[in-house]
PDB file of C-alpha atoms in Angstrom:
ATOM      1  CA  MET A   1     157.732  56.003 120.324  1.00  0.00           C
ATOM      2  CA  ARG A   2     155.772  54.838 117.297  1.00  0.00           C
ATOM      3  CA  TYR A   3     156.899  57.894 115.381  1.00  0.00           C
ATOM      4  CA  PHE A   4     160.296  56.239 114.750  1.00  0.00           C
ATOM      5  CA  SER A   5     158.918  52.885 113.645  1.00  0.00           C
ATOM      6  CA  SER A   6     158.859  53.701 109.909  1.00  0.00           C
ATOM      7  CA  PHE A   7     162.386  55.146 110.103  1.00  0.00           C
ATOM      8  CA  LEU A   8     163.872  52.121 111.882  1.00  0.00           C
ATOM      9  CA  GLU A   9     162.473  49.845 109.246  1.00  0.00           C
ATOM     10  CA  ASP A  10     164.654  51.602 106.650  1.00  0.00           C
ATOM     11  CA  THR A  11     168.141  50.089 107.041  1.00  0.00           C
ATOM     12  CA  ASP A  12     169.662  52.766 104.761  1.00  0.00           C
ATOM     13  CA  ILE A  13     169.149  55.529 107.345  1.00  0.00           C
ATOM     14  CA  SER A  14     172.346  56.058 109.358  1.00  0.00           C
ATOM     15  CA  GLU A  15     171.427  59.347 110.999  1.00  0.00           C
ATOM     16  CA  LEU A  16     168.192  60.897 112.145  1.00  0.00           C
ATOM     17  CA  ASP A  17     167.591  64.471 113.228  1.00  0.00           C
ATOM     18  CA  VAL A  18     164.877  65.287 115.762  1.00  0.00           C
ATOM     19  CA  HIS A  19     163.997  68.941 116.405  1.00  0.00           C
ATOM     20  CA  CYS A  20     162.918  68.860 120.033  1.00  0.00           C
ATOM     21  CA  ASP A  21     163.841  70.476 123.331  1.00  0.00           C
ATOM     22  CA  VAL A  22     166.769  68.478 124.681  1.00  0.00           C
ATOM     23  CA  GLN A  23     165.468  68.335 128.232  1.00  0.00           C
ATOM     24  CA  VAL A  24     162.015  67.256 127.077  1.00  0.00           C
ATOM     25  CA  PHE A  25     163.423  64.538 124.857  1.00  0.00           C
ATOM     26  CA  GLU A  26     165.670  63.329 127.684  1.00  0.00           C
ATOM     27  CA  TRP A  27     162.625  63.148 129.936  1.00  0.00           C
ATOM     28  CA  LEU A  28     160.796  61.113 127.273  1.00  0.00           C
ATOM     29  CA  LEU A  29     163.633  58.661 126.953  1.00  0.00           C
ATOM     30  CA  ASN A  30     163.763  58.183 130.745  1.00  0.00           C
ATOM     31  CA  TYR A  31     160.000  57.756 130.736  1.00  0.00           C
ATOM     32  CA  ILE A  32     160.247  54.763 128.437  1.00  0.00           C
ATOM     33  CA  SER A  33     162.229  52.874 131.112  1.00  0.00           C
ATOM     34  CA  ASN A  34     160.404  54.402 134.069  1.00  0.00           C
ATOM     35  CA  GLU A  35     156.782  55.293 133.476  1.00  0.00           C
ATOM     36  CA  SER A  36     156.420  56.545 137.018  1.00  0.00           C
ATOM     37  CA  LEU A  37     158.269  59.747 136.261  1.00  0.00           C
ATOM     38  CA  PRO A  38     156.222  62.649 137.614  1.00  0.00           C
ATOM     39  CA  ILE A  39     154.462  65.175 135.428  1.00  0.00           C
ATOM     40  CA  ASP A  40     154.308  68.681 136.855  1.00  0.00           C
ATOM     41  CA  MET A  41     153.055  72.081 135.850  1.00  0.00           C
ATOM     42  CA  LYS A  42     156.377  73.144 134.412  1.00  0.00           C
ATOM     43  CA  ASN A  43     156.681  70.354 131.845  1.00  0.00           C
ATOM     44  CA  VAL A  44     153.130  69.088 131.151  1.00  0.00           C
ATOM     45  CA  ILE A  45     152.437  71.235 128.054  1.00  0.00           C
ATOM     46  CA  SER A  46     155.834  70.449 126.475  1.00  0.00           C
ATOM     47  CA  ILE A  47     155.474  66.754 127.173  1.00  0.00           C
ATOM     48  CA  LEU A  48     151.890  66.723 125.946  1.00  0.00           C
ATOM     49  CA  ILE A  49     152.825  68.282 122.539  1.00  0.00           C
ATOM     50  CA  SER A  50     155.935  66.123 122.160  1.00  0.00           C
ATOM     51  CA  SER A  51     154.145  62.878 123.118  1.00  0.00           C
ATOM     52  CA  HIS A  52     151.421  63.647 120.541  1.00  0.00           C
ATOM     53  CA  PHE A  53     153.983  64.264 117.831  1.00  0.00           C
ATOM     54  CA  LEU A  54     155.909  61.103 118.764  1.00  0.00           C
ATOM     55  CA  MET A  55     152.683  59.064 118.918  1.00  0.00           C
ATOM     56  CA  MET A  56     153.098  58.048 122.598  1.00  0.00           C
ATOM     57  CA  GLU A  57     149.350  57.776 123.171  1.00  0.00           C
ATOM     58  CA  PRO A  58     149.409  56.449 126.824  1.00  0.00           C
ATOM     59  CA  LEU A  59     151.607  59.414 127.841  1.00  0.00           C
ATOM     60  CA  GLU A  60     149.500  61.776 125.818  1.00  0.00           C
ATOM     61  CA  ASP A  61     146.345  60.626 127.654  1.00  0.00           C
ATOM     62  CA  LYS A  62     148.158  60.948 131.008  1.00  0.00           C
ATOM     63  CA  CYS A  63     149.171  64.499 130.192  1.00  0.00           C
ATOM     64  CA  LEU A  64     145.599  65.385 129.107  1.00  0.00           C
ATOM     65  CA  GLN A  65     144.213  63.977 132.366  1.00  0.00           C
ATOM     66  CA  PHE A  66     146.734  66.116 134.331  1.00  0.00           C
ATOM     67  CA  VAL A  67     145.703  69.242 132.388  1.00  0.00           C
ATOM     68  CA  SER A  68     142.012  68.439 132.984  1.00  0.00           C
ATOM     69  CA  ASP A  69     142.670  67.998 136.737  1.00  0.00           C
ATOM     70  CA  HIS A  70     144.613  71.241 137.004  1.00  0.00           C
ATOM     71  CA  LEU A  71     142.925  73.272 134.315  1.00  0.00           C
ATOM     72  CA  GLN A  72     142.774  76.501 136.379  1.00  0.00           C
ATOM     73  CA  SER A  73     146.476  76.404 137.060  1.00  0.00           C
ATOM     74  CA  VAL A  74     147.323  75.513 133.445  1.00  0.00           C
ATOM     75  CA  VAL A  75     145.525  78.552 131.937  1.00  0.00           C
ATOM     76  CA  MET A  76     147.396  80.846 134.339  1.00  0.00           C
ATOM     77  CA  LEU A  77     150.781  79.616 133.095  1.00  0.00           C
ATOM     78  CA  PRO A  78     152.831  82.389 131.335  1.00  0.00           C
ATOM     79  CA  ILE A  79     152.999  80.469 128.071  1.00  0.00           C
ATOM     80  CA  ASP A  80     151.090  80.415 124.776  1.00  0.00           C
ATOM     81  CA  LEU A  81     148.622  77.506 124.754  1.00  0.00           C
ATOM     82  CA  GLY A  82     147.720  78.153 121.112  1.00  0.00           C
ATOM     83  CA  CYS A  83     150.399  75.655 120.101  1.00  0.00           C
ATOM     84  CA  ILE A  84     148.336  72.733 121.351  1.00  0.00           C
ATOM     85  CA  GLN A  85     146.990  70.776 118.381  1.00  0.00           C
ATOM     86  CA  GLU A  86     143.263  70.817 117.704  1.00  0.00           C
ATOM     87  CA  ARG A  87     142.997  67.050 118.157  1.00  0.00           C
ATOM     88  CA  LEU A  88     144.385  67.431 121.708  1.00  0.00           C
ATOM     89  CA  ILE A  89     141.914  70.184 122.481  1.00  0.00           C
ATOM     90  CA  GLU A  90     139.109  67.928 121.215  1.00  0.00           C
ATOM     91  CA  LYS A  91     140.205  65.112 123.519  1.00  0.00           C
ATOM     92  CA  LEU A  92     140.602  67.571 126.411  1.00  0.00           C
ATOM     93  CA  SER A  93     137.075  68.803 125.948  1.00  0.00           C
ATOM     94  CA  LEU A  94     135.772  65.264 126.596  1.00  0.00           C
ATOM     95  CA  LEU A  95     137.661  65.117 129.877  1.00  0.00           C
ATOM     96  CA  VAL A  96     136.612  68.546 131.271  1.00  0.00           C
ATOM     97  CA  ASP A  97     133.083  68.507 132.689  1.00  0.00           C
ATOM     98  CA  ASP A  98     130.656  71.306 132.030  1.00  0.00           C
ATOM     99  CA  GLU A  99     130.629  72.906 135.470  1.00  0.00           C
ATOM    100  CA  THR A 100     134.427  72.852 135.765  1.00  0.00           C
ATOM    101  CA  LEU A 101     134.698  74.737 132.500  1.00  0.00           C
ATOM    102  CA  SER A 102     131.933  77.094 133.557  1.00  0.00           C
ATOM    103  CA  ASP A 103     133.847  78.032 136.744  1.00  0.00           C
ATOM    104  CA  LEU A 104     137.164  78.397 134.903  1.00  0.00           C
ATOM    105  CA  LEU A 105     138.753  81.848 135.177  1.00  0.00           C
ATOM    106  CA  ASP A 106     140.632  82.353 131.911  1.00  0.00           C
ATOM    107  CA  PRO A 107     141.329  86.124 131.589  1.00  0.00           C
ATOM    108  CA  ASN A 108     143.332  85.728 128.366  1.00  0.00           C
ATOM    109  CA  ASP A 109     140.955  83.168 126.900  1.00  0.00           C
ATOM    110  CA  LYS A 110     143.678  80.582 126.313  1.00  0.00           C
ATOM    111  CA  LEU A 111     141.458  77.511 126.375  1.00  0.00           C
ATOM    112  CA  LYS A 112     137.885  78.360 127.449  1.00  0.00           C
ATOM    113  CA  THR A 113     136.476  79.402 124.099  1.00  0.00           C
ATOM    114  CA  VAL A 114     138.023  76.590 122.069  1.00  0.00           C
ATOM    115  CA  LEU A 115     136.946  74.049 124.649  1.00  0.00           C
ATOM    116  CA  TYR A 116     133.356  75.320 124.453  1.00  0.00           C
ATOM    117  CA  GLN A 117     133.446  75.118 120.642  1.00  0.00           C
ATOM    118  CA  HIS A 118     134.502  71.441 120.731  1.00  0.00           C
ATOM    119  CA  LYS A 119     131.990  70.662 123.492  1.00  0.00           C
ATOM    120  CA  LEU A 120     129.290  72.255 121.417  1.00  0.00           C
ATOM    121  CA  LYS A 121     130.089  70.005 118.463  1.00  0.00           C
ATOM    122  CA  ASN A 122     130.054  66.920 120.713  1.00  0.00           C
ATOM    123  CA  LEU A 123     126.776  68.058 122.254  1.00  0.00           C
ATOM    124  CA  LEU A 124     124.953  68.351 118.931  1.00  0.00           C
ATOM    125  CA  MET A 125     126.598  65.358 117.296  1.00  0.00           C
ATOM    126  CA  ASN A 126     123.986  62.737 116.207  1.00  0.00           C
ATOM    127  CA  ARG A 127     121.165  65.035 117.343  1.00  0.00           C
ATOM    128  CA  ASN A 128     118.617  66.482 114.910  1.00  0.00           C
ATOM    129  CA  ILE A 129     117.501  69.994 115.860  1.00  0.00           C
ATOM    130  CA  GLY A 130     114.279  71.535 114.621  1.00  0.00           C
ATOM    131  CA  SER A 131     112.020  74.507 115.199  1.00  0.00           C
ATOM    132  CA  CYS A 132     108.264  74.972 115.342  1.00  0.00           C
ATOM    133  CA  VAL A 133     106.872  77.315 112.716  1.00  0.00           C
ATOM    134  CA  LEU A 134     104.005  78.319 115.058  1.00  0.00           C
ATOM    135  CA  CYS A 135     105.640  78.941 118.462  1.00  0.00           C
ATOM    136  CA  LYS A 136     109.281  79.273 117.257  1.00  0.00           C
ATOM    137  CA  GLN A 137     110.463  76.837 120.021  1.00  0.00           C
ATOM    138  CA  VAL A 138     113.669  74.924 119.211  1.00  0.00           C
ATOM    139  CA  PHE A 139     113.996  71.301 120.199  1.00  0.00           C
ATOM    140  CA  THR A 140     115.447  67.911 119.295  1.00  0.00           C
ATOM    141  CA  LEU A 141     113.375  65.816 116.895  1.00  0.00           C
ATOM    142  CA  GLN A 142     113.821  62.837 119.243  1.00  0.00           C
ATOM    143  CA  VAL A 143     111.371  64.449 121.733  1.00  0.00           C
ATOM    144  CA  LEU A 144     109.101  66.156 119.218  1.00  0.00           C
ATOM    145  CA  ASP A 145     106.082  63.907 119.899  1.00  0.00           C
ATOM    146  CA  SER A 146     106.284  64.437 123.665  1.00  0.00           C
ATOM    147  CA  LEU A 147     106.260  68.230 123.560  1.00  0.00           C
ATOM    148  CA  ASP A 148     103.113  70.435 123.429  1.00  0.00           C
ATOM    149  CA  CYS A 149     102.910  73.538 121.224  1.00  0.00           C
ATOM    150  CA  LYS A 150     101.520  76.598 123.053  1.00  0.00           C
ATOM    151  CA  SER A 151     100.385  78.110 119.729  1.00  0.00           C
ATOM    152  CA  GLY A 152      98.922  74.996 118.132  1.00  0.00           C
ATOM    153  CA  GLN A 153      95.383  73.740 118.033  1.00  0.00           C
ATOM    154  CA  CYS A 154      94.320  70.946 120.395  1.00  0.00           C
ATOM    155  CA  THR A 155      93.419  67.650 118.759  1.00  0.00           C
ATOM    156  CA  LEU A 156      91.787  64.554 120.167  1.00  0.00           C
ATOM    157  CA  GLY A 157      93.786  61.383 119.649  1.00  0.00           C
ATOM    158  CA  LEU A 158      92.475  57.870 119.066  1.00  0.00           C
ATOM    159  CA  ASP A 159      93.224  57.021 122.698  1.00  0.00           C
ATOM    160  CA  GLY A 160      91.180  59.991 123.955  1.00  0.00           C
ATOM    161  CA  THR A 161      94.144  62.199 124.882  1.00  0.00           C
ATOM    162  CA  LEU A 162      94.284  65.917 123.911  1.00  0.00           C
ATOM    163  CA  THR A 163      97.470  67.011 122.198  1.00  0.00           C
ATOM    164  CA  SER A 164      98.819  70.171 120.605  1.00  0.00           C
ATOM    165  CA  LYS A 165     101.637  69.222 118.333  1.00  0.00           C
ATOM    166  CA  HIS A 166     104.466  71.348 116.928  1.00  0.00           C
ATOM    167  CA  THR A 167     104.703  72.011 113.188  1.00  0.00           C
ATOM    168  CA  LEU A 168     108.269  71.776 111.913  1.00  0.00           C
ATOM    169  CA  ASP A 169     109.728  74.805 110.162  1.00  0.00           C
ATOM    170  CA  PRO A 170     111.195  73.516 106.842  1.00  0.00           C
ATOM    171  CA  GLU A 171     113.476  76.547 106.569  1.00  0.00           C
ATOM    172  CA  PHE A 172     115.087  76.205 109.996  1.00  0.00           C
ATOM    173  CA  ASP A 173     118.872  75.519 109.896  1.00  0.00           C
ATOM    174  CA  VAL A 174     120.722  74.699 113.119  1.00  0.00           C
ATOM    175  CA  ASN A 175     124.017  76.131 111.824  1.00  0.00           C
ATOM    176  CA  GLN A 176     122.443  79.478 111.086  1.00  0.00           C
ATOM    177  CA  TYR A 177     120.688  79.341 114.471  1.00  0.00           C
ATOM    178  CA  ILE A 178     124.083  78.889 116.220  1.00  0.00           C
ATOM    179  CA  VAL A 179     125.672  81.682 114.183  1.00  0.00           C
ATOM    180  CA  ALA A 180     122.772  84.016 115.090  1.00  0.00           C
ATOM    181  CA  MET A 181     123.220  83.270 118.786  1.00  0.00           C
ATOM    182  CA  TYR A 182     126.967  83.903 118.600  1.00  0.00           C
ATOM    183  CA  ILE A 183     126.451  87.218 116.767  1.00  0.00           C
ATOM    184  CA  SER A 184     123.970  88.235 119.444  1.00  0.00           C
ATOM    185  CA  THR A 185     126.175  87.231 122.444  1.00  0.00           C
ATOM    186  CA  LYS A 186     129.778  87.130 121.179  1.00  0.00           C
ATOM    187  CA  SER A 187     130.170  84.201 123.708  1.00  0.00           C
ATOM    188  CA  TRP A 188     130.565  80.536 122.828  1.00  0.00           C
ATOM    189  CA  GLU A 189     129.910  79.800 126.501  1.00  0.00           C
ATOM    190  CA  LEU A 190     126.383  81.213 126.340  1.00  0.00           C
ATOM    191  CA  VAL A 191     125.777  79.505 122.989  1.00  0.00           C
ATOM    192  CA  TYR A 192     126.854  76.163 124.449  1.00  0.00           C
ATOM    193  CA  TRP A 193     124.652  76.407 127.532  1.00  0.00           C
ATOM    194  CA  ARG A 194     121.666  77.513 125.449  1.00  0.00           C
ATOM    195  CA  CYS A 195     122.098  74.455 123.235  1.00  0.00           C
ATOM    196  CA  TRP A 196     122.541  72.271 126.355  1.00  0.00           C
ATOM    197  CA  GLY A 197     119.147  73.527 127.533  1.00  0.00           C
ATOM    198  CA  ILE A 198     117.644  72.661 124.156  1.00  0.00           C
ATOM    199  CA  VAL A 199     118.794  69.070 123.958  1.00  0.00           C
ATOM    200  CA  HIS A 200     117.704  68.174 127.553  1.00  0.00           C
ATOM    201  CA  HIS A 201     114.130  67.884 128.704  1.00  0.00           C
ATOM    202  CA  LEU A 202     112.218  67.069 131.900  1.00  0.00           C
ATOM    203  CA  GLU A 203     108.595  66.479 132.938  1.00  0.00           C
ATOM    204  CA  CYS A 204     106.757  69.109 134.961  1.00  0.00           C
ATOM    205  CA  THR A 205     104.957  67.814 138.054  1.00  0.00           C
ATOM    206  CA  LYS A 206     102.493  70.709 137.885  1.00  0.00           C
ATOM    207  CA  CYS A 207     101.261  70.679 134.280  1.00  0.00           C
ATOM    208  CA  LYS A 208     102.247  67.033 133.637  1.00  0.00           C
ATOM    209  CA  ASN A 209     103.903  67.981 130.342  1.00  0.00           C
ATOM    210  CA  ASP A 210     107.423  67.474 129.070  1.00  0.00           C
ATOM    211  CA  PHE A 211     109.437  70.636 128.415  1.00  0.00           C
ATOM    212  CA  VAL A 212     112.866  71.520 127.062  1.00  0.00           C
ATOM    213  CA  LEU A 213     115.019  73.222 129.711  1.00  0.00           C
ATOM    214  CA  VAL A 214     115.116  76.528 127.834  1.00  0.00           C
ATOM    215  CA  ASP A 215     111.366  76.665 128.281  1.00  0.00           C
ATOM    216  CA  LEU A 216     111.600  76.455 132.061  1.00  0.00           C
ATOM    217  CA  LEU A 217     109.501  79.608 132.468  1.00  0.00           C
ATOM    218  CA  GLY A 218     106.793  78.425 130.098  1.00  0.00           C
ATOM    219  CA  CYS A 219     104.368  76.576 132.380  1.00  0.00           C
ATOM    220  CA  LEU A 220     100.901  77.879 131.458  1.00  0.00           C
ATOM    221  CA  GLY A 221      98.479  78.450 134.377  1.00  0.00           C
ATOM    222  CA  HIS A 222      96.388  80.816 136.505  1.00  0.00           C
ATOM    223  CA  LEU A 223      96.900  82.325 139.919  1.00  0.00           C
ATOM    224  CA  ASN A 224      95.440  80.012 142.537  1.00  0.00           C
ATOM    225  CA  THR A 225      91.949  80.776 143.727  1.00  0.00           C
ATOM    226  CA  ASP A 226      89.163  79.174 145.811  1.00  0.00           C
ATOM    227  CA  LYS A 227      86.503  81.316 144.126  1.00  0.00           C
ATOM    228  CA  ARG A 228      84.586  80.933 140.854  1.00  0.00           C
ATOM    229  CA  MET A 229      86.683  83.452 139.014  1.00  0.00           C
ATOM    230  CA  TYR A 230      90.490  83.646 138.459  1.00  0.00           C
ATOM    231  CA  PRO A 231      91.945  86.849 139.942  1.00  0.00           C
ATOM    232  CA  CYS A 232      94.525  87.168 137.142  1.00  0.00           C
ATOM    233  CA  CYS A 233      92.248  87.296 134.073  1.00  0.00           C
ATOM    234  CA  LYS A 234      88.752  87.489 135.625  1.00  0.00           C
ATOM    235  CA  ARG A 235      87.633  84.374 133.795  1.00  0.00           C
ATOM    236  CA  ASN A 236      85.215  81.870 135.290  1.00  0.00           C
ATOM    237  CA  VAL A 237      86.600  78.726 136.766  1.00  0.00           C
ATOM    238  CA  TYR A 238      85.282  75.606 135.065  1.00  0.00           C
ATOM    239  CA  PRO A 239      85.991  72.101 136.268  1.00  0.00           C
ATOM    240  CA  PHE A 240      86.443  70.720 132.767  1.00  0.00           C
ATOM    241  CA  THR A 241      87.814  72.710 129.766  1.00  0.00           C
ATOM    242  CA  PRO A 242      89.375  70.118 127.462  1.00  0.00           C
ATOM    243  CA  PHE A 243      89.681  72.292 124.307  1.00  0.00           C
ATOM    244  CA  GLN A 244      91.092  75.417 125.914  1.00  0.00           C
ATOM    245  CA  LYS A 245      94.579  76.343 126.989  1.00  0.00           C
ATOM    246  CA  ASN A 246      94.301  76.195 130.775  1.00  0.00           C
ATOM    247  CA  GLY A 247      96.051  79.357 131.750  1.00  0.00           C
ATOM    248  CA  CYS A 248      96.628  83.024 131.062  1.00  0.00           C
ATOM    249  CA  MET A 249     100.078  83.432 132.631  1.00  0.00           C
ATOM    250  CA  PHE A 250     103.436  81.677 132.432  1.00  0.00           C
ATOM    251  CA  PHE A 251     105.050  80.237 135.533  1.00  0.00           C
ATOM    252  CA  SER A 252     108.153  78.174 136.176  1.00  0.00           C
ATOM    253  CA  HIS A 253     107.909  74.478 135.553  1.00  0.00           C
ATOM    254  CA  GLU A 254     108.355  72.249 138.598  1.00  0.00           C
ATOM    255  CA  PRO A 255     110.249  69.034 137.658  1.00  0.00           C
ATOM    256  CA  GLU A 256     111.308  66.437 140.075  1.00  0.00           C
ATOM    257  CA  ARG A 257     114.750  66.895 141.589  1.00  0.00           C
ATOM    258  CA  CYS A 258     117.407  65.140 139.576  1.00  0.00           C
ATOM    259  CA  GLU A 259     120.982  65.653 138.348  1.00  0.00           C
ATOM    260  CA  ILE A 260     119.956  67.505 135.214  1.00  0.00           C
ATOM    261  CA  TYR A 261     117.696  69.888 137.157  1.00  0.00           C
ATOM    262  CA  ASP A 262     120.461  70.566 139.706  1.00  0.00           C
ATOM    263  CA  LYS A 263     122.798  71.387 136.816  1.00  0.00           C
ATOM    264  CA  LEU A 264     120.218  73.691 135.312  1.00  0.00           C
ATOM    265  CA  HIS A 265     119.748  75.404 138.658  1.00  0.00           C
ATOM    266  CA  ASN A 266     123.480  76.056 138.884  1.00  0.00           C
ATOM    267  CA  GLN A 267     123.703  77.434 135.375  1.00  0.00           C
ATOM    268  CA  MET A 268     120.326  79.147 135.207  1.00  0.00           C
ATOM    269  CA  GLU A 269     121.577  82.508 133.955  1.00  0.00           C
ATOM    270  CA  LYS A 270     123.639  80.956 131.145  1.00  0.00           C
ATOM    271  CA  VAL A 271     120.896  78.603 129.960  1.00  0.00           C
ATOM    272  CA  LEU A 272     118.123  81.259 130.120  1.00  0.00           C
ATOM    273  CA  TRP A 273     120.185  84.171 128.919  1.00  0.00           C
ATOM    274  CA  THR A 274     117.301  85.263 126.669  1.00  0.00           C
ATOM    275  CA  GLN A 275     113.672  84.351 126.183  1.00  0.00           C
ATOM    276  CA  ASN A 276     113.722  85.757 122.643  1.00  0.00           C
ATOM    277  CA  ASN A 277     114.129  83.341 119.819  1.00  0.00           C
ATOM    278  CA  PRO A 278     117.369  84.086 117.885  1.00  0.00           C
ATOM    279  CA  THR A 279     115.617  83.254 114.607  1.00  0.00           C
ATOM    280  CA  GLU A 280     113.694  86.529 115.013  1.00  0.00           C
ATOM    281  CA  ALA A 281     116.871  88.610 115.299  1.00  0.00           C
ATOM    282  CA  PRO A 282     117.881  90.826 112.363  1.00  0.00           C
ATOM    283  CA  GLU A 283     121.263  89.029 112.286  1.00  0.00           C
ATOM    284  CA  TYR A 284     119.473  85.700 111.608  1.00  0.00           C
ATOM    285  CA  GLN A 285     117.434  87.238 108.835  1.00  0.00           C
ATOM    286  CA  MET A 286     120.643  88.694 107.333  1.00  0.00           C
ATOM    287  CA  THR A 287     122.134  85.193 107.467  1.00  0.00           C
ATOM    288  CA  LEU A 288     119.237  83.706 105.539  1.00  0.00           C
ATOM    289  CA  ALA A 289     119.400  86.506 102.992  1.00  0.00           C
ATOM    290  CA  THR A 290     123.142  86.030 102.679  1.00  0.00           C
ATOM    291  CA  ASN A 291     122.769  82.316 101.878  1.00  0.00           C
ATOM    292  CA  ARG A 292     120.096  83.031  99.251  1.00  0.00           C
ATOM    293  CA  GLN A 293     122.033  85.869  97.532  1.00  0.00           C
ATOM    294  CA  ILE A 294     125.680  84.681  97.583  1.00  0.00           C
ATOM    295  CA  ASP A 295     125.217  82.473  94.526  1.00  0.00           C
ATOM    296  CA  LYS A 296     123.251  85.196  92.759  1.00  0.00           C
ATOM    297  CA  ARG A 297     126.011  87.824  92.968  1.00  0.00           C
ATOM    298  CA  PRO A 298     126.791  89.288  89.499  1.00  0.00           C
ATOM    299  CA  THR A 299     130.030  88.083  87.966  1.00  0.00           C
ATOM    300  CA  SER A 300     130.794  91.404  86.362  1.00  0.00           C
ATOM    301  CA  LYS A 301     133.533  93.495  87.932  1.00  0.00           C
ATOM    302  CA  LYS A 302     132.362  95.943  90.577  1.00  0.00           C
ATOM    303  CA  ARG A 303     133.497  97.641  93.743  1.00  0.00           C
ATOM    304  CA  TYR A 304     133.949  95.185  96.647  1.00  0.00           C
ATOM    305  CA  THR A 305     131.824  96.847  99.346  1.00  0.00           C
ATOM    306  CA  GLN A 306     131.615  96.341 103.085  1.00  0.00           C
ATOM    307  CA  ARG A 307     128.347  94.534 102.548  1.00  0.00           C
ATOM    308  CA  ASP A 308     130.129  91.991 100.308  1.00  0.00           C
ATOM    309  CA  ARG A 309     132.745  91.468 103.014  1.00  0.00           C
ATOM    310  CA  ASP A 310     130.053  90.924 105.601  1.00  0.00           C
ATOM    311  CA  GLU A 311     128.278  88.378 103.391  1.00  0.00           C
ATOM    312  CA  ASP A 312     131.511  86.483 102.817  1.00  0.00           C
ATOM    313  CA  ARG A 313     132.297  86.495 106.518  1.00  0.00           C
ATOM    314  CA  MET A 314     128.859  85.120 107.390  1.00  0.00           C
ATOM    315  CA  SER A 315     129.027  82.332 104.807  1.00  0.00           C
ATOM    316  CA  GLN A 316     132.502  81.335 106.005  1.00  0.00           C
ATOM    317  CA  LEU A 317     131.404  81.285 109.618  1.00  0.00           C
ATOM    318  CA  ILE A 318     128.379  79.087 108.852  1.00  0.00           C
ATOM    319  CA  GLU A 319     130.516  76.668 106.838  1.00  0.00           C
ATOM    320  CA  ARG A 320     133.090  76.361 109.575  1.00  0.00           C
ATOM    321  CA  LEU A 321     130.521  75.759 112.325  1.00  0.00           C
ATOM    322  CA  LYS A 322     128.378  73.172 110.519  1.00  0.00           C
ATOM    323  CA  VAL A 323     127.459  70.299 112.893  1.00  0.00           C
TER     324      VAL A 323
END
């Protein structure tokens, strides 16, 4: 127990008080001499919290793995899990895989929301998120050059390829984007899966373009025809149209089967919970206005209105969720 190291170095200490459950502390002392002592559902949370406080990291990791393996049973325990330290929740979020958390039934929301919040931070860590000012699509800057903009103009590259590049929106802020999604859904689970669909991309075998997963239903094309005119838009069929968008309708992209696509298929409703861009929502516009006006608020005394409270709440929420 590394917790006691600093106390034992002080030879003047003759007595040391430890505020801990006697049975738990006895179990910990026995564990020091016998690390094969079993962890069960009745004692895992108490041992986890105590081992973290006493800096017994191997035991702490062992308890976290047990909680991860039995997460459904743990959340059904008749105890308050709010006493688990945030650092432990963060480590637990790395052990729980996405689909296990998605299938978790947590009627009292003891762990599910906080786990999704930490998983969201881990997901967006070291990733730069941007948005196109033309088509409003959100994506990671790492794949910006490989994505086509549906609203942009086609240009001919030096190598002879036709491209339609996104134009970055300088006013886009990922923290405000996340807040807007949460205000719209009141669910960190939906926010997480939407962001998961933004940071992952695949290549479509039909249109031969890369696409972010949230744009799964954005494959531009026509209804198939063997005639000289498309039945969907009544336009003539030309064998070569390099400077025109080849399509009048949107279909589902068809990527090759892989682990990411299988995961998308299983979580389709949560990833594609809306096709509307949250930056167009009134809540998002209110967030932008709040950030611009908070510093301009008059310093003279006046009545503290509900609008003032809403602005303070929005600014605090954005500050807390910055990634």
